[in-house]
Amino acid sequence: MKKLYAILFMLLCFQCIYAQKGWSLICNGQPWYDTQGNPVQAHGGNFLIEDGIVYMVGEDRSHSWHPDVNLYHSRDFEVWEYDGKIIENGVTTPELGTTRMIERPKLLHCPKTGRYVIWCHYEASDYSASEVGVFSSERITGPYQLEWCGRPLGIKSRDCNVFTDNDGTAYFISTIEENQHLGLFRLSDDYIRPLECTVLMRGLRREAPAIVRVDSLYYMLSSACTGWEPNQCMLSTSSSLTEGWSPLVPVGDKTAYDTQASSILTLSKGRHTQYLYVGDRWKDPDLPQSKIILMPIGLKDGKCDFPYTETFRLNFRKALVRP
Ligand code: GAL
């Protein structure tokens, strides 16, 4: 009898270990640490998944006003290895850290050239420059070189993001003309130059735009312009990127759970697709302690299910989440 209990106990243990395998614990509201024990600094950025590895790029806010750009990678979203500063004040370009600062760096991998390209907000300390910076590198880990900086197609541009459509066409989207409208810039096939700009959400003063495609419908989350203070996240959808965006509808609570969107991540494996909202909880309590917030969201039938999730388990390989 004792033997039977021992076998049953072992089976139970195996089952528990097996059930935990591949499941990472994501805890929102707490700092994330890299494998060297340092707080992860990658704000306003995005994620790129290649060969089962997720790369995370973002602002290093440990010195507040002039962020360098950090790169990390992980195989499970829980253990993050630091790859270093891929754009650095005073090193990558002389004006970085003095007359220009970077916000919202977004990483793309161009299939045509094989190069890694970063688009970002390239700004003066009083936000009067309203420029973009475009950097590229042969390797994801750098060194990145400045391709160009300035106003895209002569248009004043601030808060920004990127989006790559199913056909590989990449877009840069930003808050344009003194925060009045959104500008959707279609990019050249090397992802370096803007080719044309379509004005979206004219006069609606939206920023922190994040676009994702679900089948043939595009979903865009965005916020109002209230600086570092969070506000109501709004959803708009369209079957075309350049026209027909639906009126804004609120999602989540009044402050997007004290966050501002930085990207929407799509994980897919076989039949499973899981969307993750990536936000920044700015100034928590100060800029260096801003947190990266990751929450599962549902995108279906033109609606966004955006509940608050403080902790959850994520199976990156299987594209599954559970409590
Ligand atoms: C936010 C924006 C951030 C940063 C901040 C400065 O609205 O999303 O990227 O520019 O304003 O106040």
Short mmCIF file of C-alpha atoms and ligand atoms in Angstrom, two decimals:
data_model
loop_
_atom_site.label_atom_id
_atom_site.label_comp_id
_atom_site.label_asym_id
_atom_site.label_seq_id
_atom_site.Cartn_x
_atom_site.Cartn_y
_atom_site.Cartn_z
CA MET A 1 0.00 0.00 0.00
CA LYS A 2 2.81 2.37 0.98
CA LYS A 3 4.46 1.69 -2.38
CA LEU A 4 1.25 2.59 -4.22
CA TYR A 5 1.02 5.93 -2.37
CA ALA A 6 4.67 6.63 -3.17
CA ILE A 7 4.07 5.94 -6.87
CA LEU A 8 0.91 8.10 -6.89
CA PHE A 9 2.81 10.91 -5.16
CA MET A 10 5.63 10.72 -7.72
CA LEU A 11 3.13 10.77 -10.59
CA LEU A 12 1.51 13.86 -9.08
CA CYS A 13 4.91 15.56 -8.78
CA PHE A 14 5.75 14.74 -12.40
CA GLN A 15 2.41 16.09 -13.51
CA CYS A 16 2.97 19.34 -11.58
CA ILE A 17 6.48 19.78 -12.98
CA TYR A 18 5.23 19.00 -16.50
CA ALA A 19 2.31 21.44 -16.14
CA GLN A 20 4.73 24.24 -15.10
CA LYS A 21 7.14 23.55 -17.97
CA GLY A 22 7.17 26.34 -20.49
CA TRP A 23 4.95 28.57 -18.36
CA SER A 24 6.48 31.86 -17.28
CA LEU A 25 5.12 34.05 -14.55
CA ILE A 26 4.51 37.65 -15.61
CA CYS A 27 4.10 40.08 -12.70
CA ASN A 28 2.89 43.55 -13.57
CA GLY A 29 3.58 46.58 -11.40
CA GLN A 30 6.94 45.25 -10.23
CA PRO A 31 10.32 45.97 -11.77
CA TRP A 32 11.68 43.27 -14.05
CA TYR A 33 15.32 42.27 -13.56
CA ASP A 34 17.82 41.00 -16.12
CA THR A 35 20.10 38.02 -15.54
CA GLN A 36 22.74 40.33 -14.07
CA GLY A 37 20.25 41.52 -11.44
CA ASN A 38 19.78 45.00 -12.92
CA PRO A 39 16.29 46.49 -13.47
CA VAL A 40 15.17 46.07 -17.07
CA GLN A 41 15.08 49.44 -18.83
CA ALA A 42 13.26 49.18 -22.16
CA HIS A 43 10.41 51.68 -22.24
CA GLY A 44 8.31 52.90 -25.15
CA GLY A 45 9.82 50.23 -27.36
CA ASN A 46 8.70 47.06 -29.02
CA PHE A 47 9.42 43.34 -29.37
CA LEU A 48 10.76 41.37 -32.32
CA ILE A 49 10.47 37.58 -32.39
CA GLU A 50 13.01 35.60 -34.41
CA ASP A 51 13.81 31.87 -34.25
CA GLY A 52 12.05 31.35 -30.92
CA ILE A 53 13.83 34.28 -29.29
CA VAL A 54 12.02 37.44 -28.28
CA TYR A 55 14.04 40.64 -28.49
CA MET A 56 12.95 43.67 -26.51
CA VAL A 57 14.15 47.14 -27.41
CA GLY A 58 13.37 50.35 -25.55
CA GLU A 59 14.41 53.51 -23.75
CA ASP A 60 16.88 53.24 -20.91
CA ARG A 61 15.28 55.67 -18.48
CA SER A 62 17.77 55.11 -15.67
CA HIS A 63 19.16 58.58 -16.42
CA SER A 64 15.78 60.14 -17.22
CA TRP A 65 16.01 62.81 -19.87
CA HIS A 66 18.41 61.43 -22.43
CA PRO A 67 17.68 57.73 -22.76
CA ASP A 68 20.08 55.37 -24.50
CA VAL A 69 18.42 52.48 -26.33
CA ASN A 70 18.73 49.03 -24.73
CA LEU A 71 18.32 45.58 -26.22
CA TYR A 72 17.42 42.43 -24.27
CA HIS A 73 16.48 38.93 -25.35
CA SER A 74 14.57 36.08 -23.76
CA ARG A 75 13.31 32.60 -24.58
CA ASP A 76 10.34 32.79 -22.23
CA PHE A 77 9.52 36.46 -21.40
CA GLU A 78 10.68 35.89 -17.83
CA VAL A 79 14.45 35.54 -18.02
CA TRP A 80 15.88 38.58 -19.82
CA GLU A 81 19.49 38.75 -20.93
CA TYR A 82 20.93 42.17 -21.55
CA ASP A 83 22.55 42.64 -24.97
CA GLY A 84 23.71 46.17 -24.23
CA LYS A 85 23.09 49.70 -25.45
CA ILE A 86 22.46 49.61 -29.17
CA ILE A 87 22.10 53.39 -29.51
CA GLU A 88 24.13 55.42 -27.07
CA ASN A 89 24.27 59.10 -26.18
CA GLY A 90 27.30 60.81 -27.63
CA VAL A 91 28.54 57.56 -29.19
CA THR A 92 26.09 56.72 -31.97
CA THR A 93 25.79 60.38 -32.99
CA PRO A 94 27.38 63.45 -31.37
CA GLU A 95 24.09 65.34 -30.91
CA LEU A 96 22.48 62.48 -28.95
CA GLY A 97 22.57 63.36 -25.28
CA THR A 98 23.12 67.06 -25.97
CA THR A 99 20.76 68.67 -28.51
CA ARG A 100 18.72 65.54 -29.28
CA MET A 101 17.12 62.72 -27.28
CA ILE A 102 15.44 59.52 -28.31
CA GLU A 103 11.92 58.43 -27.40
CA ARG A 104 9.95 55.35 -28.47
CA PRO A 105 12.57 53.39 -30.42
CA LYS A 106 10.90 50.75 -32.63
CA LEU A 107 12.80 47.88 -34.18
CA LEU A 108 12.03 46.33 -37.57
CA HIS A 109 13.76 43.60 -39.57
CA CYS A 110 13.74 44.34 -43.27
CA PRO A 111 13.30 41.20 -45.40
CA LYS A 112 14.66 42.88 -48.54
CA THR A 113 18.00 44.08 -47.16
CA GLY A 114 18.24 41.77 -44.14
CA ARG A 115 19.12 44.84 -42.05
CA TYR A 116 17.67 45.78 -38.68
CA VAL A 117 16.12 49.23 -38.71
CA ILE A 118 15.12 51.44 -35.79
CA TRP A 119 12.68 54.33 -36.17
CA CYS A 120 12.26 56.68 -33.23
CA HIS A 121 11.20 60.11 -32.07
CA TYR A 122 14.35 62.27 -32.27
CA GLU A 123 13.69 65.32 -30.17
CA ALA A 124 15.07 68.51 -28.64
CA SER A 125 14.59 69.05 -24.90
CA ASP A 126 11.69 71.49 -25.47
CA TYR A 127 9.99 69.18 -28.02
CA SER A 128 10.34 71.83 -30.74
CA ALA A 129 12.40 69.73 -33.19
CA SER A 130 9.57 67.23 -33.88
CA GLU A 131 11.87 64.95 -35.84
CA VAL A 132 12.44 61.26 -36.40
CA GLY A 133 15.70 59.35 -36.31
CA VAL A 134 16.29 56.26 -38.44
CA PHE A 135 19.16 53.88 -37.61
CA SER A 136 20.20 50.59 -39.15
CA SER A 137 22.55 47.70 -38.50
CA GLU A 138 23.55 44.45 -40.15
CA ARG A 139 23.11 42.63 -36.84
CA ILE A 140 20.30 42.98 -34.31
CA THR A 141 22.84 43.65 -31.57
CA GLY A 142 24.42 46.53 -33.52
CA PRO A 143 26.41 48.61 -34.09
CA TYR A 144 23.60 50.85 -35.39
CA GLN A 145 24.41 53.82 -37.58
CA LEU A 146 22.26 56.87 -38.20
CA GLU A 147 20.69 56.74 -41.68
CA TRP A 148 19.00 60.11 -41.43
CA CYS A 149 17.13 62.37 -39.04
CA GLY A 150 14.69 65.21 -39.58
CA ARG A 151 11.00 65.77 -40.20
CA PRO A 152 9.55 62.97 -42.35
CA LEU A 153 8.45 64.50 -45.67
CA GLY A 154 8.89 67.86 -43.93
CA ILE A 155 6.11 67.07 -41.43
CA LYS A 156 6.47 67.73 -37.68
CA SER A 157 6.40 64.32 -35.98
CA ARG A 158 6.40 63.25 -32.30
CA ASP A 159 5.01 60.16 -30.49
CA CYS A 160 5.45 57.20 -32.82
CA ASN A 161 5.22 53.55 -33.67
CA VAL A 162 5.78 51.15 -36.57
CA PHE A 163 3.57 48.55 -38.17
CA THR A 164 4.42 45.84 -40.72
CA ASP A 165 1.56 44.53 -42.81
CA ASN A 166 1.17 40.91 -43.96
CA ASP A 167 2.70 41.72 -47.36
CA GLY A 168 5.87 43.05 -45.70
CA THR A 169 5.06 46.73 -46.31
CA ALA A 170 6.19 48.71 -43.28
CA TYR A 171 4.64 51.91 -41.93
CA PHE A 172 5.75 54.55 -39.48
CA ILE A 173 2.85 56.17 -37.64
CA SER A 174 3.25 59.31 -35.56
CA THR A 175 1.51 62.23 -33.97
CA ILE A 176 1.97 65.07 -36.44
CA GLU A 177 1.66 68.85 -36.78
CA GLU A 178 1.81 69.90 -33.13
CA ASN A 179 -0.05 66.80 -31.90
CA GLN A 180 -3.16 67.48 -34.00
CA HIS A 181 -3.41 64.40 -36.22
CA LEU A 182 -1.83 61.02 -36.79
CA GLY A 183 0.36 60.59 -39.86
CA LEU A 184 0.69 57.15 -41.43
CA PHE A 185 3.93 57.04 -43.44
CA ARG A 186 4.37 54.19 -45.92
CA LEU A 187 8.04 53.22 -46.00
CA SER A 188 10.41 52.35 -48.84
CA ASP A 189 11.10 48.63 -49.23
CA ASP A 190 14.42 49.03 -47.36
CA TYR A 191 12.37 50.49 -44.46
CA ILE A 192 14.63 53.58 -44.36
CA ARG A 193 12.62 56.35 -46.08
CA PRO A 194 9.04 57.59 -45.85
CA LEU A 195 7.35 57.54 -49.26
CA GLU A 196 3.95 59.06 -48.57
CA CYS A 197 1.89 60.27 -45.64
CA THR A 198 -1.82 59.71 -45.05
CA VAL A 199 -3.43 61.87 -42.36
CA LEU A 200 -5.59 59.84 -39.95
CA MET A 201 -7.81 60.94 -37.07
CA ARG A 202 -7.63 64.56 -38.18
CA GLY A 203 -7.82 66.99 -35.25
CA LEU A 204 -8.38 64.21 -32.69
CA ARG A 205 -5.02 64.79 -30.96
CA ARG A 206 -4.10 61.14 -30.47
CA GLU A 207 -0.73 59.73 -29.53
CA ALA A 208 0.94 56.44 -28.50
CA PRO A 209 -0.69 54.70 -31.50
CA ALA A 210 -0.30 50.90 -31.67
CA ILE A 211 -1.66 48.99 -34.66
CA VAL A 212 -2.20 45.26 -35.06
CA ARG A 213 -3.86 43.28 -37.85
CA VAL A 214 -6.35 40.53 -37.05
CA ASP A 215 -7.34 38.69 -40.26
CA SER A 216 -8.53 41.50 -42.53
CA LEU A 217 -9.24 44.08 -39.82
CA TYR A 218 -6.75 46.59 -38.41
CA TYR A 219 -7.07 47.56 -34.74
CA MET A 220 -5.48 50.72 -33.37
CA LEU A 221 -5.13 51.61 -29.71
CA SER A 222 -4.13 55.17 -28.87
CA SER A 223 -4.20 57.70 -26.06
CA ALA A 224 -4.85 61.41 -25.68
CA CYS A 225 -1.90 63.78 -25.28
CA THR A 226 -1.40 64.25 -21.55
CA GLY A 227 2.38 63.92 -21.31
CA TRP A 228 3.55 61.32 -18.81
CA GLU A 229 0.08 61.19 -17.19
CA PRO A 230 -2.01 58.22 -18.32
CA ASN A 231 -5.48 58.65 -19.80
CA GLN A 232 -8.30 56.64 -21.38
CA CYS A 233 -7.11 54.21 -24.07
CA MET A 234 -9.31 54.26 -27.18
CA LEU A 235 -9.86 51.72 -29.93
CA SER A 236 -10.51 52.35 -33.60
CA THR A 237 -10.73 49.72 -36.34
CA SER A 238 -10.63 49.73 -40.11
CA SER A 239 -10.44 47.31 -43.00
CA SER A 240 -8.01 49.71 -44.69
CA LEU A 241 -4.94 51.30 -43.14
CA THR A 242 -5.40 54.57 -44.99
CA GLU A 243 -9.14 55.24 -44.60
CA GLY A 244 -12.36 54.30 -42.88
CA TRP A 245 -11.13 54.23 -39.27
CA SER A 246 -14.13 53.87 -36.96
CA PRO A 247 -15.00 56.43 -34.26
CA LEU A 248 -12.92 56.03 -31.09
CA VAL A 249 -14.38 53.81 -28.37
CA PRO A 250 -12.98 53.59 -24.83
CA VAL A 251 -11.36 50.33 -23.72
CA GLY A 252 -10.08 49.33 -20.29
CA ASP A 253 -10.43 51.74 -17.40
CA LYS A 254 -10.04 55.55 -17.40
CA THR A 255 -6.22 55.44 -17.34
CA ALA A 256 -5.50 52.21 -19.25
CA TYR A 257 -4.64 50.84 -15.79
CA ASP A 258 -2.09 53.60 -15.33
CA THR A 259 -0.31 52.92 -18.63
CA GLN A 260 0.23 54.27 -22.11
CA ALA A 261 0.51 51.86 -25.06
CA SER A 262 3.86 51.15 -26.59
CA SER A 263 2.98 48.17 -28.79
CA ILE A 264 0.67 45.23 -29.35
CA LEU A 265 2.38 41.89 -29.62
CA THR A 266 1.02 38.91 -31.55
CA LEU A 267 2.07 35.44 -30.44
CA SER A 268 0.95 32.56 -32.61
CA LYS A 269 1.48 28.86 -32.71
CA GLY A 270 -0.70 26.51 -34.77
CA ARG A 271 -4.33 27.30 -34.02
CA HIS A 272 -3.49 29.61 -31.11
CA THR A 273 -3.04 33.34 -31.35
CA GLN A 274 -2.57 35.50 -28.30
CA TYR A 275 -2.40 39.29 -28.31
CA LEU A 276 -0.48 41.11 -25.62
CA TYR A 277 -0.85 44.78 -24.79
CA VAL A 278 2.53 46.31 -24.02
CA GLY A 279 2.30 49.52 -22.05
CA ASP A 280 4.47 51.79 -19.98
CA ARG A 281 3.57 52.79 -16.47
CA TRP A 282 5.47 56.06 -16.56
CA LYS A 283 6.87 57.79 -13.47
CA ASP A 284 6.23 55.01 -11.01
CA PRO A 285 7.10 57.01 -8.94
CA ASP A 286 9.79 58.65 -11.10
CA LEU A 287 10.92 58.16 -14.69
CA PRO A 288 13.78 55.73 -13.96
CA GLN A 289 11.31 53.47 -12.14
CA SER A 290 8.75 53.41 -14.95
CA LYS A 291 7.47 49.85 -15.45
CA ILE A 292 6.81 47.72 -18.51
CA ILE A 293 3.27 46.34 -18.29
CA LEU A 294 2.24 43.28 -20.30
CA MET A 295 -1.37 42.17 -20.39
CA PRO A 296 -3.29 39.61 -22.47
CA ILE A 297 -6.01 41.27 -24.55
CA GLY A 298 -8.74 39.87 -26.77
CA LEU A 299 -9.26 41.28 -30.27
CA LYS A 300 -12.32 39.93 -31.99
CA ASP A 301 -15.23 41.16 -34.13
CA GLY A 302 -13.94 44.72 -34.01
CA LYS A 303 -13.87 44.78 -30.22
CA CYS A 304 -11.05 44.83 -27.71
CA ASP A 305 -11.39 42.95 -24.46
CA PHE A 306 -8.92 44.73 -22.17
CA PRO A 307 -9.25 43.59 -18.55
CA TYR A 308 -6.64 44.29 -15.87
CA THR A 309 -4.33 41.38 -15.27
CA GLU A 310 -1.79 41.81 -12.52
CA THR A 311 -0.14 38.41 -12.81
CA PHE A 312 -0.53 35.66 -15.35
CA ARG A 313 1.31 32.72 -16.80
CA LEU A 314 2.49 32.80 -20.38
CA ASN A 315 3.55 29.90 -22.53
CA PHE A 316 5.54 31.67 -25.23
CA ARG A 317 6.16 28.56 -27.37
CA LYS A 318 2.50 27.56 -27.38
CA ALA A 319 1.11 31.13 -27.54
CA LEU A 320 -1.10 30.44 -24.53
CA VAL A 321 -1.90 32.34 -21.33
CA ARG A 322 -3.53 31.22 -18.09
CA PRO A 323 -4.00 32.66 -14.58
C1 GAL B 1 4.09 61.32 -23.63
C2 GAL B 1 4.75 60.50 -24.70
C3 GAL B 1 6.12 60.09 -24.22
C4 GAL B 1 6.89 61.37 -23.88
C5 GAL B 1 6.11 62.17 -22.85
C6 GAL B 1 6.81 63.48 -22.52
O1 GAL B 1 2.86 61.77 -24.03
O2 GAL B 1 3.98 59.39 -24.99
O3 GAL B 1 6.76 59.35 -25.23
O4 GAL B 1 7.03 62.13 -25.04
O5 GAL B 1 4.83 62.46 -23.34
O6 GAL B 1 6.00 64.31 -21.73
#
